[in-house]
Short mmCIF file of C-alpha atoms in Angstrom, two decimals:
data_model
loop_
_atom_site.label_atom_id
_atom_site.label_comp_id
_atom_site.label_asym_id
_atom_site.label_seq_id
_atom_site.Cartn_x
_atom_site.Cartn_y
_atom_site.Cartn_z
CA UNK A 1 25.29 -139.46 37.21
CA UNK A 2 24.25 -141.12 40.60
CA UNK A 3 21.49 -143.87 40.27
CA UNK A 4 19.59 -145.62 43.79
CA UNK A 5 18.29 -148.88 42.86
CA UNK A 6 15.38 -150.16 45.01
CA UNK A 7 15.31 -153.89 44.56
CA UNK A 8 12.37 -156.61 46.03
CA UNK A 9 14.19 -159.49 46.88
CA UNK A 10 11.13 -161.57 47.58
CA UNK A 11 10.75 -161.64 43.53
CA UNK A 12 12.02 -164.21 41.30
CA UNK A 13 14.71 -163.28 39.93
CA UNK A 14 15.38 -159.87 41.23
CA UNK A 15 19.12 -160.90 42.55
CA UNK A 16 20.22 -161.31 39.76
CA UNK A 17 18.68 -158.77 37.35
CA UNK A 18 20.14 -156.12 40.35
CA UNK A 19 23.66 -157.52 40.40
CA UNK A 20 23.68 -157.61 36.36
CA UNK A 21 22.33 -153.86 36.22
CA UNK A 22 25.39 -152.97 38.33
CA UNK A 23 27.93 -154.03 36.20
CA UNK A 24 26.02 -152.24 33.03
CA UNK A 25 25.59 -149.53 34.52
CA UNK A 26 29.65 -149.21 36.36
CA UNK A 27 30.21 -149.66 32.67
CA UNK A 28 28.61 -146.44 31.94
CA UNK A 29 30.39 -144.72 34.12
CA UNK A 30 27.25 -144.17 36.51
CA UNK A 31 27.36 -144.12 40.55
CA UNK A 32 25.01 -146.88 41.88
CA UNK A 33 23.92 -146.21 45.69
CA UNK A 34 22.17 -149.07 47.12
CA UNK A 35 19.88 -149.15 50.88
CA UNK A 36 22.52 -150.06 53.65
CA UNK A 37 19.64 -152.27 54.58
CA UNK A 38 20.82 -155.12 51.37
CA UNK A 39 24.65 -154.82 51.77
CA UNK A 40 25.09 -158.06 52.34
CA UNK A 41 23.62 -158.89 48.93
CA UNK A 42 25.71 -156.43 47.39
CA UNK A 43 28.69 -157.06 49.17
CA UNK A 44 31.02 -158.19 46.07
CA UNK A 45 30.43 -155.20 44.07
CA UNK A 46 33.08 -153.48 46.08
CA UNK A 47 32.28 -150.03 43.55
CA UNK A 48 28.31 -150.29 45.53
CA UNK A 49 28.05 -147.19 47.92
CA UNK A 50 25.85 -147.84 50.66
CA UNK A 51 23.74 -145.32 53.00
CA UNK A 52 20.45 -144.61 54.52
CA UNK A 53 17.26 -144.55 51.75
CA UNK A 54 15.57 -141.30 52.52
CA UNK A 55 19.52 -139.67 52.25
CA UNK A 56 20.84 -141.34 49.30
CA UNK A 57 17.04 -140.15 47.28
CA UNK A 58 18.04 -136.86 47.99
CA UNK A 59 21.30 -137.21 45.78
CA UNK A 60 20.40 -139.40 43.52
CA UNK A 61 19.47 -138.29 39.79
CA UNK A 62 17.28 -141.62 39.26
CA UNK A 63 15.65 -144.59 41.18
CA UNK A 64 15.60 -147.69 39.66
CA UNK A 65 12.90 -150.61 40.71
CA UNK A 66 13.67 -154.10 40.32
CA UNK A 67 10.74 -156.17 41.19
CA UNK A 68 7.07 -155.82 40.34
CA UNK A 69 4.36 -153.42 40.97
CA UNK A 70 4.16 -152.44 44.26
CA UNK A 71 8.08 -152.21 44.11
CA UNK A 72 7.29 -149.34 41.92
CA UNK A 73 4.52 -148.53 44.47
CA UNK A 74 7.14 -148.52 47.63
CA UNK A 75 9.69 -146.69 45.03
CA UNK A 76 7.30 -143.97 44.09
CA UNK A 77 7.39 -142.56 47.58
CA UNK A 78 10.58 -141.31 47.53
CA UNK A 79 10.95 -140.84 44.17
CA UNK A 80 7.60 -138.23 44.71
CA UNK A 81 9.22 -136.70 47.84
CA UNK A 82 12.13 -135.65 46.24
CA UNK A 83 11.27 -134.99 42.37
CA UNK A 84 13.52 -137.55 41.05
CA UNK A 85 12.40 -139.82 37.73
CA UNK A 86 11.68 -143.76 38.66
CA UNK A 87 12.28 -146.73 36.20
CA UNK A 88 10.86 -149.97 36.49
CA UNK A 89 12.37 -153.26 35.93
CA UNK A 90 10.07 -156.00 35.97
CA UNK A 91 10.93 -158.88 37.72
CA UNK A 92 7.62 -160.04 39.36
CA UNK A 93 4.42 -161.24 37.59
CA UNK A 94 2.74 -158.22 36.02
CA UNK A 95 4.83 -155.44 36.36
CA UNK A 96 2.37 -153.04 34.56
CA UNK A 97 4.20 -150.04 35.23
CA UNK A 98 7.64 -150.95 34.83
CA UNK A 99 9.03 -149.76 30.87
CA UNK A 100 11.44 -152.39 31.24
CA UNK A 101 11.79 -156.18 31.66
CA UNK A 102 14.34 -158.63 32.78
CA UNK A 103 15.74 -159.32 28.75
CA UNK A 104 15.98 -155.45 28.25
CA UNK A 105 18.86 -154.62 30.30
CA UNK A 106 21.01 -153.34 27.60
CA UNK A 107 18.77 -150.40 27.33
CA UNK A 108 20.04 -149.10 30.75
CA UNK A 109 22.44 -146.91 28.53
CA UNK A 110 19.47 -144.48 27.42
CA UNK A 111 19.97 -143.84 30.84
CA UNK A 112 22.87 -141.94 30.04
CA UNK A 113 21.97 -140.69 26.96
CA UNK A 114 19.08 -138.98 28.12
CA UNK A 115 17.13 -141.00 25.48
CA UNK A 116 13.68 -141.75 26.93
CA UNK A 117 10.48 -140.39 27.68
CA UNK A 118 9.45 -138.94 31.27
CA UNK A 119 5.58 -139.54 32.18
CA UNK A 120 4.42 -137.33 34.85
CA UNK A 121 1.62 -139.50 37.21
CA UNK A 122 -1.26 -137.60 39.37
CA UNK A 123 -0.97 -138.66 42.76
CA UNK A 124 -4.20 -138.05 45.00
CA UNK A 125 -3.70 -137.46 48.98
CA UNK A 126 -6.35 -138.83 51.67
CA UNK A 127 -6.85 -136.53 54.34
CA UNK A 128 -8.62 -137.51 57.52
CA UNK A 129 -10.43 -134.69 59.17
CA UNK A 130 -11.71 -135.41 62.48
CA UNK A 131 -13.64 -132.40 64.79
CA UNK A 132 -12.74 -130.31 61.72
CA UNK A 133 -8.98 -130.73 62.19
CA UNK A 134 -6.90 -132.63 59.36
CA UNK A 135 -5.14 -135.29 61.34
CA UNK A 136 -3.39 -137.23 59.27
CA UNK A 137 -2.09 -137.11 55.82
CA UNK A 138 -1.16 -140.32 52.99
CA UNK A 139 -0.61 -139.68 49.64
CA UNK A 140 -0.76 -142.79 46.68
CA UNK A 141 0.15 -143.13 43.46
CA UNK A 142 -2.47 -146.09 42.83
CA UNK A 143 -6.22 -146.05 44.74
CA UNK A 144 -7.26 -145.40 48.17
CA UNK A 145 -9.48 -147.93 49.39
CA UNK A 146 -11.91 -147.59 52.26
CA UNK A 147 -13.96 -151.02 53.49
CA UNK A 148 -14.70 -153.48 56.13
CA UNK A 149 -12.48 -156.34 56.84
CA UNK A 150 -14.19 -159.58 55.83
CA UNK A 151 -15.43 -157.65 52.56
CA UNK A 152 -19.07 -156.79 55.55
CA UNK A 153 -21.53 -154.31 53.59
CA UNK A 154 -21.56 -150.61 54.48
CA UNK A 155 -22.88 -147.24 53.50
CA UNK A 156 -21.47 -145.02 52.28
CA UNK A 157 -21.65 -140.90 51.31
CA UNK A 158 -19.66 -139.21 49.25
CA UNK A 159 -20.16 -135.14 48.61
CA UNK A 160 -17.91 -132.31 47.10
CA UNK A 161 -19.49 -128.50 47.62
CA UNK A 162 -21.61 -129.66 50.21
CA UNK A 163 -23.71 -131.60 47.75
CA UNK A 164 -24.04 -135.16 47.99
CA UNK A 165 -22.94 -136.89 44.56
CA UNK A 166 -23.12 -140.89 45.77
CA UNK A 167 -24.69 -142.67 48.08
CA UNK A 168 -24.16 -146.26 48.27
CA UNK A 169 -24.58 -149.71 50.31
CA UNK A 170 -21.43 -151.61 49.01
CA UNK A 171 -18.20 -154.15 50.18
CA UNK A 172 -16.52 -150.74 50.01
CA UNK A 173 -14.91 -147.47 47.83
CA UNK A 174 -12.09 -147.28 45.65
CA UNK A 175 -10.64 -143.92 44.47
CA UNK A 176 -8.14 -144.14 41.69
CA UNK A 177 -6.16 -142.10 39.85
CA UNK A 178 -6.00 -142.85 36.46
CA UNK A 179 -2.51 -145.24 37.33
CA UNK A 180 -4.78 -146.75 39.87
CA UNK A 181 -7.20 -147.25 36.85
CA UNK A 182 -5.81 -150.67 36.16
CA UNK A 183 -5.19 -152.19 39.50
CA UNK A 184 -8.28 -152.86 42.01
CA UNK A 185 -10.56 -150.40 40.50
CA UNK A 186 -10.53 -152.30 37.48
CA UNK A 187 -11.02 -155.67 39.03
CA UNK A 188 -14.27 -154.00 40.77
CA UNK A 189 -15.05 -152.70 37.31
CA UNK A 190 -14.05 -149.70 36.39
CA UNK A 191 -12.81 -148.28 33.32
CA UNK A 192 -8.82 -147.98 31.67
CA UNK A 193 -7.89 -143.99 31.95
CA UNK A 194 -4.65 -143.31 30.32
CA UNK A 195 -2.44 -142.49 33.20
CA UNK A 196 -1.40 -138.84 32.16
CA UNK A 197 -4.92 -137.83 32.05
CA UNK A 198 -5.73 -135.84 35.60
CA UNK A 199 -8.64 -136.84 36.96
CA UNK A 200 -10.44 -139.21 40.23
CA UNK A 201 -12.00 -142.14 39.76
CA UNK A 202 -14.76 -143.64 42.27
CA UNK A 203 -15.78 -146.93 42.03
CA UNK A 204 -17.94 -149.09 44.65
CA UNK A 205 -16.73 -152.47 45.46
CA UNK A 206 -19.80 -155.07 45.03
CA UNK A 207 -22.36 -152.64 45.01
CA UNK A 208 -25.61 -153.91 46.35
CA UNK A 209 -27.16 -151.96 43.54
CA UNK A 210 -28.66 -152.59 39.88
CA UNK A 211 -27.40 -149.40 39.12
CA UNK A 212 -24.25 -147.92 40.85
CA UNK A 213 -21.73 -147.40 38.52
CA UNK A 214 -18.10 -145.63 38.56
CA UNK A 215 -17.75 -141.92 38.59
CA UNK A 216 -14.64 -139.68 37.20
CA UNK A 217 -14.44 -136.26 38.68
CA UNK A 218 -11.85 -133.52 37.39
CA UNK A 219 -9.07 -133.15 39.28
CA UNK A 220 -9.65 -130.16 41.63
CA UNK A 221 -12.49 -131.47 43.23
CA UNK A 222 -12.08 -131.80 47.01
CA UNK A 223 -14.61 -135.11 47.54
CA UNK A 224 -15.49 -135.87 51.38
CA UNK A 225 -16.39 -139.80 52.44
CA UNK A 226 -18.23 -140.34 55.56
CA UNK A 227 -19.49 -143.61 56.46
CA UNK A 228 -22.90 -144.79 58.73
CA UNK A 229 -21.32 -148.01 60.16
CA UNK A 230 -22.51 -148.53 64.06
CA UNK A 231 -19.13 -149.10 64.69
CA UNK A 232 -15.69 -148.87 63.85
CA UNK A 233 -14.88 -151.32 61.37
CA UNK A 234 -14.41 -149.56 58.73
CA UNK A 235 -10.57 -149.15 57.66
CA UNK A 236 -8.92 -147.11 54.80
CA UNK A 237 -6.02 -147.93 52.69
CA UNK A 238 -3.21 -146.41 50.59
CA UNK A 239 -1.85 -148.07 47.49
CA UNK A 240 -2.42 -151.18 49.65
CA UNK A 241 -0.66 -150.21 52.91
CA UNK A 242 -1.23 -147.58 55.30
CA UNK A 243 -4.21 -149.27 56.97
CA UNK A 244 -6.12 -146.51 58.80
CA UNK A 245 -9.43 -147.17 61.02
CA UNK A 246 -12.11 -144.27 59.60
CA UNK A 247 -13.66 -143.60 62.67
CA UNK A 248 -18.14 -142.96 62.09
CA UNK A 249 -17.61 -138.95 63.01
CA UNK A 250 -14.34 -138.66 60.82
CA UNK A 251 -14.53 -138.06 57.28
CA UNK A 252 -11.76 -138.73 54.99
CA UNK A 253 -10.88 -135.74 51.90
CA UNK A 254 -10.13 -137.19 49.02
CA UNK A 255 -7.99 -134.72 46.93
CA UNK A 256 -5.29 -134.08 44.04
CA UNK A 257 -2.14 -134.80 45.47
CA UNK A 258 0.93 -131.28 45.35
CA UNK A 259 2.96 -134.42 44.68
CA UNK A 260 3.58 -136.14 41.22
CA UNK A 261 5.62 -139.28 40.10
CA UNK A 262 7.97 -138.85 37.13
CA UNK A 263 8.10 -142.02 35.64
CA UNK A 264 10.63 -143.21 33.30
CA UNK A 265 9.42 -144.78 29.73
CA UNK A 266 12.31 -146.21 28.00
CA UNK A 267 11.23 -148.19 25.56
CA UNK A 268 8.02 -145.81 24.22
CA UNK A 269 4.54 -147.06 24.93
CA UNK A 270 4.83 -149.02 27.04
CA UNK A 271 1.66 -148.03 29.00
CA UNK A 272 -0.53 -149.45 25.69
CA UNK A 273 2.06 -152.31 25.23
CA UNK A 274 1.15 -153.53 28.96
CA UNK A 275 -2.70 -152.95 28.05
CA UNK A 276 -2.36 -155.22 25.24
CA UNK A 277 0.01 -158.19 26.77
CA UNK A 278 -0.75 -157.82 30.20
CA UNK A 279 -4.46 -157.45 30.55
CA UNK A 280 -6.01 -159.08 27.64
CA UNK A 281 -3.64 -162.19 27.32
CA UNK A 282 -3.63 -164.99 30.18
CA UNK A 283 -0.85 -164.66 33.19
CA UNK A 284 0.95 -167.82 33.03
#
């Protein structure tokens, strides 16, 4: 068995928790393949192969994420690109998506056993069309975001079919998948999805409305965004990178993704256990 692990080194106490999951996991007899890009870190665990991360995703049976959420979010790209499984090890603040945390290391031999539950995430892919051409292509696993820097007001028109289904004056869109359900869409209100439901969630940021609400479409819809900005401030972003100017005679395509994340669960409900201690108890 051949693992990659991705680590964030800019987390607390992600050193560590990667160096410790080594020796488990040498223990169990598994391959560990790290970037070439953190060999100095690694440089006493002489049984650490090293190589470029697109090539060693490719040969890898499972990525492993050490750090917090947008670890997972950086992980899921190449986890999606090649169909391979993703755990999460929380090391950061939240870690909402991660099925593991830093005291739950022992259970890196389900790994081996096979004993664990695979979750299969909806990604959605943002398609900018511009003189009818698609120019550019970004998939995410959490929300694209379209909006003015400096949070300036806009409007903005979204339509599937032809037929316009939102029109709004607001700081900005959010479209989520149901993952993306509890990261920005749900600070700008929007509701929990579970996150193997299929579906697209829109939800204006600071409406200047009484009554604009969020939206969930099904899946297949194909939902066009054009905005009526003088000029071209407005930006779009993917699972908060990616920035992408959204020029007044482009429109973007908002659409169900061919790509999916498989996302490793090894400790069994873990999406209602983060619900529960992550979102209605206090940070500290």
């Amino acid at each position: 068995m051949k693992v990659v692990l991705f680590p964030n080194f800019g987390k607390k106490n992600a050193l560590p928790t990667a160096l410790k999951c080594c020796d488990i996991l040498k223990e169990l007899d598994i391959e560990i393949y790290v970037s070439e890009d953190f060999r100095s870190e690694f440089g006493e665990k002489s049984f650490v192969q090293f190589g470029d991360i697109r090539e060693i995703t490719k040969i890898c049976d499972t990525i492993i994420a050490i750090g917090g959420d947008g670890t997972i979010l950086k992980a899921s790209v190449y986890a999606s690109e090649n169909d391979k499984p993703l755990l999460g090890i929380n090391t950061g603040r939240l870690g909402f998506m991660a099925s593991m945390e830093i005291d739950d290391l022992d259970k890196l031999s389900k790994l081996k056993e096979q004993d664990y539950t695979v979750e299969t995430r909806m990604m959605i892919d943002a398609e900018l069309v511009r003189d009818d051409k698609v120019i550019s292509v970004h998939t995410a696993l959490n929300d694209i975001v379209i909006a003015r820097p400096y949070s300036k007001i806009a409007d903005y028109e979204i339509s599937t079919d032809g037929i316009v289904v939102s029109s709004m004056r607001s700081d900005g869109v959010v479209f989520a998948t149901p993952t993306g359900s509890t990261a920005y869409a749900l600070s700008a209100g929007g509701p929990i999805l579970e996150p193997e439901t299929e579906c697209i969630q829109l939800t204006p940021i600071c409406p200047h409305s009484l009554f604009s609400r969020t939206m969930v479409f099904t899946s297949d819809r194909l939902l066009e965004v054009k905005h009526y900005a003088n000029d071209d401030s407005i930006y779009y972003s993917v699972d908060g990178k990616a920035r992408c100017k959204l020029s007044k005679d482009d429109k973007l395509v908002i659409k169900k993704s061919l790509k999916k994340l498989k996302l490793i669960d090894i400790k069994g409900h873990s999406f209602f256990d983060a619900v529960n201690n992550k979102l209605m108890n206090p940070i500290k």
